[in-house]
Short mmCIF file of C-alpha atoms (C1' of nucleotides) in Angstrom, two decimals:
data_model
loop_
_atom_site.label_atom_id
_atom_site.label_comp_id
_atom_site.label_asym_id
_atom_site.label_seq_id
_atom_site.Cartn_x
_atom_site.Cartn_y
_atom_site.Cartn_z
CA MET B 861 -10.27 -138.29 177.04
CA ASN B 862 -11.56 -140.01 180.15
CA VAL B 863 -12.70 -143.61 180.22
CA SER B 864 -14.18 -145.36 183.22
CA ALA B 865 -12.68 -148.52 184.65
CA GLU B 866 -15.85 -150.39 183.72
CA ALA B 867 -15.55 -149.34 180.10
CA LEU B 868 -11.95 -150.51 180.05
CA MET B 869 -12.90 -153.87 181.51
CA ASP B 870 -15.47 -154.15 178.75
CA ILE B 871 -12.79 -153.44 176.19
CA PHE B 872 -10.63 -156.20 177.64
CA LYS B 873 -13.48 -158.66 177.55
CA LYS B 874 -14.25 -157.76 173.95
CA LYS B 875 -10.63 -158.30 172.96
CA ASN B 876 -10.39 -161.53 174.91
CA ILE B 877 -7.62 -160.45 177.20
CA ARG B 878 -7.91 -160.77 180.92
CA SER B 879 -8.65 -157.71 182.99
CA SER B 880 -6.81 -156.65 186.11
CA TYR B 881 -6.41 -153.53 188.19
CA THR B 882 -2.95 -152.95 186.78
CA ARG B 883 -4.02 -153.34 183.18
CA VAL B 884 -6.92 -151.00 183.68
CA ARG B 885 -4.59 -148.36 185.06
CA ILE B 886 -2.05 -148.78 182.29
CA LEU B 887 -4.57 -148.63 179.47
CA GLU B 888 -6.30 -145.73 181.19
CA TYR B 889 -2.99 -143.89 181.29
CA LEU B 890 -2.25 -144.66 177.66
CA MET B 891 -5.66 -143.43 176.53
CA ALA B 892 -5.50 -140.28 178.62
CA ASN B 893 -1.91 -139.40 177.69
CA ARG B 894 -1.64 -139.24 173.96
CA ASN B 895 1.97 -138.18 174.09
CA HIS B 896 3.27 -141.62 173.06
CA PRO B 897 4.98 -142.55 176.31
CA THR B 898 7.84 -145.01 176.72
CA VAL B 899 7.64 -147.96 179.08
CA ASP B 900 9.79 -146.07 181.52
CA GLU B 901 7.53 -143.03 181.50
CA ILE B 902 4.47 -145.15 182.12
CA TYR B 903 6.20 -147.05 184.89
CA LYS B 904 7.58 -143.97 186.65
CA ARG B 905 4.24 -142.28 186.53
CA LEU B 906 2.14 -145.18 187.78
CA VAL B 907 4.45 -146.65 190.40
CA GLY B 908 3.54 -143.71 192.63
CA GLU B 909 -0.07 -144.88 192.74
CA ILE B 910 0.65 -148.62 192.43
CA PRO B 911 3.72 -149.10 194.62
CA THR B 912 4.11 -152.79 193.83
CA LEU B 913 4.14 -152.18 190.09
CA SER B 914 7.05 -153.64 188.20
CA LYS B 915 8.43 -152.77 184.80
CA THR B 916 7.96 -156.37 183.73
CA THR B 917 4.23 -155.96 184.16
CA VAL B 918 4.24 -152.78 182.14
CA TYR B 919 6.01 -154.64 179.36
CA ASN B 920 3.65 -157.61 179.61
CA SER B 921 0.57 -155.42 179.57
CA LEU B 922 1.68 -153.28 176.67
CA ASN B 923 2.56 -156.34 174.63
CA ALA B 924 -0.87 -157.77 175.37
CA PHE B 925 -2.43 -154.48 174.26
CA VAL B 926 -0.44 -154.48 171.04
CA ASP B 927 -1.40 -158.08 170.29
CA ALA B 928 -5.06 -157.26 170.95
CA GLU B 929 -4.74 -154.18 168.73
CA LEU B 930 -5.55 -151.82 171.56
CA ALA B 931 -2.28 -149.99 171.00
CA ARG B 932 0.52 -149.73 168.49
CA VAL B 933 4.26 -149.51 168.76
CA ILE B 934 6.09 -146.43 167.54
CA THR B 935 9.71 -146.94 166.54
CA ILE B 936 10.48 -143.42 165.43
CA GLU B 937 13.59 -143.46 167.61
CA ASP B 938 15.98 -146.38 167.51
CA ASN B 939 16.73 -146.48 171.23
CA GLU B 940 13.26 -146.31 172.72
CA THR B 941 9.98 -148.00 172.01
CA ARG B 942 6.90 -145.84 172.41
CA TYR B 943 3.25 -146.76 172.58
CA ASP B 944 0.15 -145.15 171.13
CA ALA B 945 -3.44 -145.98 172.04
CA ASP B 946 -4.59 -144.43 168.77
CA ILE B 947 -4.45 -147.24 166.24
CA SER B 948 -6.05 -145.35 163.38
CA ASP B 949 -3.82 -144.44 160.43
CA HIS B 950 -1.83 -141.31 161.11
CA GLY B 951 1.72 -140.05 160.91
CA HIS B 952 4.15 -139.09 163.66
CA PHE B 953 6.48 -136.13 163.74
CA LYS B 954 9.26 -135.97 166.29
CA CYS B 955 10.89 -132.65 167.10
CA ASP B 956 14.67 -133.00 167.36
CA ILE B 957 14.82 -130.21 169.92
CA CYS B 958 12.00 -130.65 172.42
CA GLY B 959 11.55 -134.36 171.69
CA ARG B 960 7.80 -134.02 171.51
CA ILE B 961 5.93 -136.29 169.13
CA TYR B 962 3.07 -134.80 167.12
CA ASP B 963 0.36 -136.75 165.38
CA PHE B 964 -0.61 -135.63 161.93
CA PRO B 965 -3.23 -136.90 159.50
CA VAL B 966 -1.92 -138.64 156.45
CA ASP B 967 -3.77 -140.39 153.66
CA ILE B 968 -1.73 -143.55 153.89
CA GLY B 969 -4.05 -145.59 151.71
CA GLY B 970 -3.65 -142.96 149.01
CA PHE B 971 -0.07 -143.71 148.05
CA GLU B 972 -0.08 -147.44 147.64
CA PRO B 973 2.85 -147.90 145.26
CA LYS B 974 2.61 -150.24 142.28
CA ALA B 975 5.73 -152.04 143.49
CA LEU B 976 3.73 -153.42 146.42
CA ALA B 977 0.61 -154.31 144.47
CA LYS B 978 0.95 -158.03 145.20
CA PHE B 979 2.15 -157.61 148.78
CA LYS B 980 -0.09 -158.08 151.77
CA ILE B 981 0.33 -154.89 153.78
CA SER B 982 -0.76 -155.07 157.38
CA GLN B 983 0.91 -152.06 158.94
CA ARG B 984 1.84 -148.61 157.70
CA ASP B 985 4.01 -146.14 159.58
CA VAL B 986 4.99 -142.65 158.57
CA TYR B 987 7.68 -140.95 160.62
CA PHE B 988 8.87 -137.41 160.06
CA LYS B 989 11.56 -135.58 161.98
CA GLY B 990 12.69 -131.99 162.20
CA ILE B 991 11.90 -128.94 164.30
CA CYS B 992 8.42 -128.02 165.44
CA THR B 993 6.90 -124.55 165.19
CA SER B 994 7.15 -123.91 168.87
CA CYS B 995 10.90 -124.62 168.91
CA LEU B 996 11.43 -122.65 165.71
CA ASN B 997 9.88 -119.58 167.35
CA ASN B 998 11.69 -119.92 170.65
CA LYS B 999 15.18 -119.27 169.40
CA MET X 270 26.98 -151.46 142.19
CA ASN X 271 30.75 -151.45 142.34
CA VAL X 272 32.76 -148.47 143.49
CA SER X 273 36.53 -148.28 143.53
CA ALA X 274 38.46 -147.54 146.68
CA GLU X 275 39.70 -144.30 145.10
CA ALA X 276 36.16 -143.16 144.42
CA LEU X 277 35.22 -143.86 148.03
CA MET X 278 38.21 -141.90 149.32
CA ASP X 279 37.06 -139.04 147.12
CA ILE X 280 33.62 -139.25 148.68
CA PHE X 281 35.14 -139.07 152.15
CA LYS X 282 37.21 -136.05 151.21
CA LYS X 283 34.17 -134.33 149.77
CA LYS X 284 32.21 -134.94 152.95
CA ASN X 285 35.08 -133.87 155.15
CA ILE X 286 35.44 -137.12 157.02
CA ARG X 287 38.76 -138.86 157.29
CA SER X 288 39.44 -141.85 155.13
CA SER X 289 40.86 -145.18 156.30
CA TYR X 290 41.11 -148.70 155.01
CA THR X 291 38.36 -149.83 157.36
CA ARG X 292 35.97 -147.08 156.41
CA VAL X 293 36.51 -147.72 152.75
CA ARG X 294 35.65 -151.37 153.24
CA ILE X 295 32.56 -150.63 155.31
CA LEU X 296 31.13 -148.04 152.93
CA GLU X 297 31.98 -150.32 150.02
CA TYR X 298 30.03 -153.11 151.66
CA LEU X 299 27.09 -150.83 152.39
CA MET X 300 26.95 -149.58 148.82
CA ALA X 301 27.27 -153.04 147.31
CA ASN X 302 24.74 -154.68 149.64
CA ARG X 303 21.50 -152.80 149.45
CA ASN X 304 19.78 -155.20 151.80
CA HIS X 305 19.89 -152.76 154.74
CA PRO X 306 22.30 -154.69 156.96
CA THR X 307 22.58 -154.45 160.72
CA VAL X 308 25.83 -153.62 162.46
CA ASP X 309 26.21 -157.27 163.32
CA GLU X 310 25.79 -158.40 159.74
CA ILE X 311 28.39 -155.92 158.51
CA TYR X 312 30.78 -156.92 161.26
CA LYS X 313 30.40 -160.67 160.76
CA ARG X 314 30.88 -160.33 157.04
CA LEU X 315 33.92 -158.07 157.11
CA VAL X 316 35.80 -159.54 160.08
CA GLY X 317 36.77 -162.45 157.84
CA GLU X 318 38.72 -160.11 155.57
CA ILE X 319 39.77 -157.64 158.27
CA PRO X 320 40.60 -159.88 161.25
CA THR X 321 41.38 -157.00 163.61
CA LEU X 322 38.02 -155.36 162.97
CA SER X 323 35.94 -154.55 166.04
CA LYS X 324 32.26 -153.83 166.34
CA THR X 325 33.09 -150.52 167.95
CA THR X 326 34.71 -149.40 164.73
CA VAL X 327 31.70 -150.48 162.71
CA TYR X 328 29.52 -148.38 164.99
CA ASN X 329 31.90 -145.43 164.81
CA SER X 330 32.14 -145.58 161.05
CA LEU X 331 28.42 -145.92 160.47
CA ASN X 332 27.70 -143.02 162.77
CA ALA X 333 30.22 -140.94 160.87
CA PHE X 334 28.53 -141.91 157.61
CA VAL X 335 25.12 -140.97 158.93
CA ASP X 336 26.42 -137.60 160.16
CA ALA X 337 27.99 -136.97 156.79
CA GLU X 338 24.75 -138.02 155.07
CA LEU X 339 26.38 -140.91 153.29
CA ALA X 340 23.91 -143.31 154.86
CA ARG X 341 20.64 -143.30 156.77
CA VAL X 342 19.34 -145.23 159.72
CA ILE X 343 16.32 -147.49 159.31
CA THR X 344 14.32 -148.13 162.47
CA ILE X 345 11.60 -150.28 160.97
CA GLU X 346 12.20 -152.85 163.69
CA ASP X 347 12.46 -151.78 167.31
CA ASN X 348 15.23 -154.16 168.30
CA GLU X 349 17.75 -153.61 165.54
CA THR X 350 19.16 -150.61 163.77
CA ARG X 351 19.75 -151.02 160.06
CA TYR X 352 21.68 -148.88 157.63
CA ASP X 353 21.01 -147.85 154.07
CA ALA X 354 23.47 -146.21 151.69
CA ASP X 355 20.59 -144.94 149.57
CA ILE X 356 19.65 -141.59 151.09
CA SER X 357 17.11 -140.61 148.45
CA ASP X 358 13.43 -140.55 149.47
CA HIS X 359 11.91 -144.00 149.35
CA GLY X 360 9.84 -146.31 151.51
CA HIS X 361 10.75 -149.58 153.19
CA PHE X 362 8.64 -152.69 153.39
CA LYS X 363 9.58 -155.47 155.79
CA CYS X 364 8.20 -158.95 155.30
CA ASP X 365 7.08 -160.46 158.60
CA ILE X 366 7.92 -163.95 157.37
CA CYS X 367 11.25 -163.86 155.53
CA GLY X 368 12.43 -160.67 157.20
CA ARG X 369 13.59 -159.18 153.94
CA ILE X 370 13.34 -155.43 153.51
CA TYR X 371 12.18 -154.10 150.16
CA ASP X 372 12.63 -150.57 148.91
CA PHE X 373 9.71 -148.97 147.17
CA PRO X 374 9.28 -145.58 145.52
CA VAL X 375 6.97 -143.19 147.30
CA ASP X 376 6.22 -139.56 146.64
CA ILE X 377 6.91 -138.51 150.18
CA GLY X 378 6.81 -134.82 149.38
CA GLY X 379 3.34 -135.34 147.93
CA PHE X 380 1.55 -135.87 151.19
CA GLU X 381 2.85 -132.99 153.22
CA PRO X 382 -0.04 -132.38 155.60
CA LYS X 383 -1.29 -128.90 156.43
CA ALA X 384 -0.76 -129.65 160.09
CA LEU X 385 3.00 -129.53 159.51
CA ALA X 386 3.01 -126.47 157.30
CA LYS X 387 5.06 -124.43 159.74
CA PHE X 388 7.33 -127.28 160.83
CA LYS X 389 10.85 -127.70 159.53
CA ILE X 390 10.95 -131.25 158.25
CA SER X 391 14.39 -132.73 157.78
CA GLN X 392 13.70 -136.43 157.55
CA ARG X 393 10.85 -138.53 156.24
CA ASP X 394 10.50 -142.26 156.76
CA VAL X 395 7.77 -144.54 155.47
CA TYR X 396 7.69 -148.06 156.87
CA PHE X 397 5.25 -150.73 155.75
CA LYS X 398 5.01 -154.26 157.07
CA GLY X 399 3.21 -157.38 155.95
CA ILE X 400 3.95 -160.38 153.75
CA CYS X 401 5.84 -160.18 150.49
CA THR X 402 4.72 -161.81 147.25
CA SER X 403 7.34 -164.49 147.41
CA CYS X 404 6.23 -165.61 150.88
CA LEU X 405 2.56 -165.40 149.90
CA ASN X 406 3.18 -167.82 147.04
CA ASN X 407 5.31 -170.24 149.02
CA LYS X 408 2.67 -171.47 151.38
"C1'" DA T 1199 53.15 -133.15 164.80
"C1'" DT T 1200 48.62 -133.36 165.68
"C1'" DA T 1201 44.19 -134.73 165.25
"C1'" DT T 1202 41.53 -138.52 164.60
"C1'" DG T 1203 40.46 -143.55 163.77
"C1'" DT T 1204 40.94 -148.29 165.93
"C1'" DG T 1205 39.91 -151.84 169.09
"C1'" DC T 1206 39.84 -153.91 173.65
"C1'" DA T 1207 37.22 -154.25 177.94
"C1'" DA T 1208 33.84 -152.57 180.75
"C1'" DA T 1209 29.73 -150.10 181.54
"C1'" DC T 1210 25.07 -149.10 180.38
"C1'" DT T 1211 20.14 -149.39 178.79
"C1'" DG T 1212 16.17 -151.40 177.27
"C1'" DT T 1213 14.01 -155.74 177.08
"C1'" DT T 1214 13.19 -160.71 177.93
"C1'" DT T 1215 13.05 -164.94 180.66
"C1'" DG T 1216 12.31 -168.19 184.65
"C1'" DC T 1217 9.83 -168.95 188.34
"C1'" DA T 1218 7.04 -168.66 192.77
"C1'" DG T 1219 2.99 -166.66 194.42
"C1'" DC T 1220 -1.37 -164.18 193.76
"C1'" DC T 1221 -5.61 -162.95 191.39
"C1'" DG T 1222 -9.52 -163.04 188.13
"C1'" DC T 1223 -12.87 -165.81 186.09
"C1'" DG I 141 -9.65 -174.67 190.96
"C1'" DC I 142 -7.20 -173.39 187.05
"C1'" DG I 143 -5.15 -170.57 183.84
"C1'" DG I 144 -3.20 -166.40 183.54
"C1'" DC I 145 -1.20 -162.05 185.57
"C1'" DT I 146 2.38 -160.09 188.75
"C1'" DG I 147 6.84 -158.99 190.07
"C1'" DC I 148 11.45 -160.17 191.65
"C1'" DA I 149 16.08 -161.39 190.05
"C1'" DA I 150 18.89 -162.78 186.60
"C1'" DA I 151 20.06 -163.10 181.89
"C1'" DC I 152 20.47 -160.98 177.51
"C1'" DA I 153 21.42 -157.97 173.34
"C1'" DG I 154 22.58 -153.90 171.28
"C1'" DT I 155 25.08 -149.91 171.94
"C1'" DT I 156 28.18 -146.57 174.18
"C1'" DT I 157 32.29 -145.11 176.75
"C1'" DG I 158 37.20 -144.75 178.38
"C1'" DC I 159 41.55 -145.28 177.16
"C1'" DA I 160 46.06 -146.71 175.01
"C1'" DC I 161 47.83 -147.24 170.64
"C1'" DA I 162 48.03 -146.76 165.61
"C1'" DT I 163 47.30 -144.15 161.46
"C1'" DA I 164 46.09 -140.25 158.17
"C1'" DT I 165 47.01 -135.72 156.83
#
DNA sequence: ATATGTGCAAACTGTTTGCAGCCGC
DNA sequence: GCGGCTGCAAACAGTTTGCACATAT
């Protein structure tokens, strides 16, 4: 997926968050790389093109994106926070061997348990772990 | 739920992990308090009765329990790891207001997506967030 | 007797905060 | 011009590591 800088600036305007060169680049990266990167991965990758970039800014920007619902946080691993520009309902599978995270469709609305009938649910996450096909075949 | 120290030592033997007074007390606490405590909560609570207790030991013990499948890690929040002595399949709901974590039954096996048909799935977590009934009524 | 748990201090990692300067509107 | 973003350094929190000693089998 490729989105122009203008389109991204439009998105920012629509979500009422201020635009900037850095934010455009970070959101662009997040939308182009659907591999659920960590802050560190985003930083390391972009600092080559934006030498003055700081990790603080990456944190700030991502938090702004999450607040504006342009991205969501993935806490499938307890020691690293990952980000996903796809905010539609879907599950995440992490392979214990290669570490890759796969998206998978899941009918999350379908299994609303009776126990939560009177709860206000605002976020639903489904995390699976195990070994992916590619790693299963490569041994 | 109340489990005797002897029963806990039996559990350790069965799982091939060494028993000790500290471990018995930690697992006992985890089984009696199904509120998914953090390491800090366990430590603060037990150090009163076991003055020499260190956080390192709480970490060590919990990791041993997780390896032995006596407990599972809950990563519903990105900044704190919680532990649950109930390793059967069930979902977790965290209230954004009171912070409480509720268990709820969910037929996790029931929504195995085709996309993961050839994956080896070893762990399934379902995390919901929102506002619980009690907080909805108290405003 | 030997392997393993315990607990102290220090190191480490990911994240947040305070603040001066710059940039977008 | 003003509010908000940027980025440096420092602070911070949760967790891990190294090691000497104690304890379980």
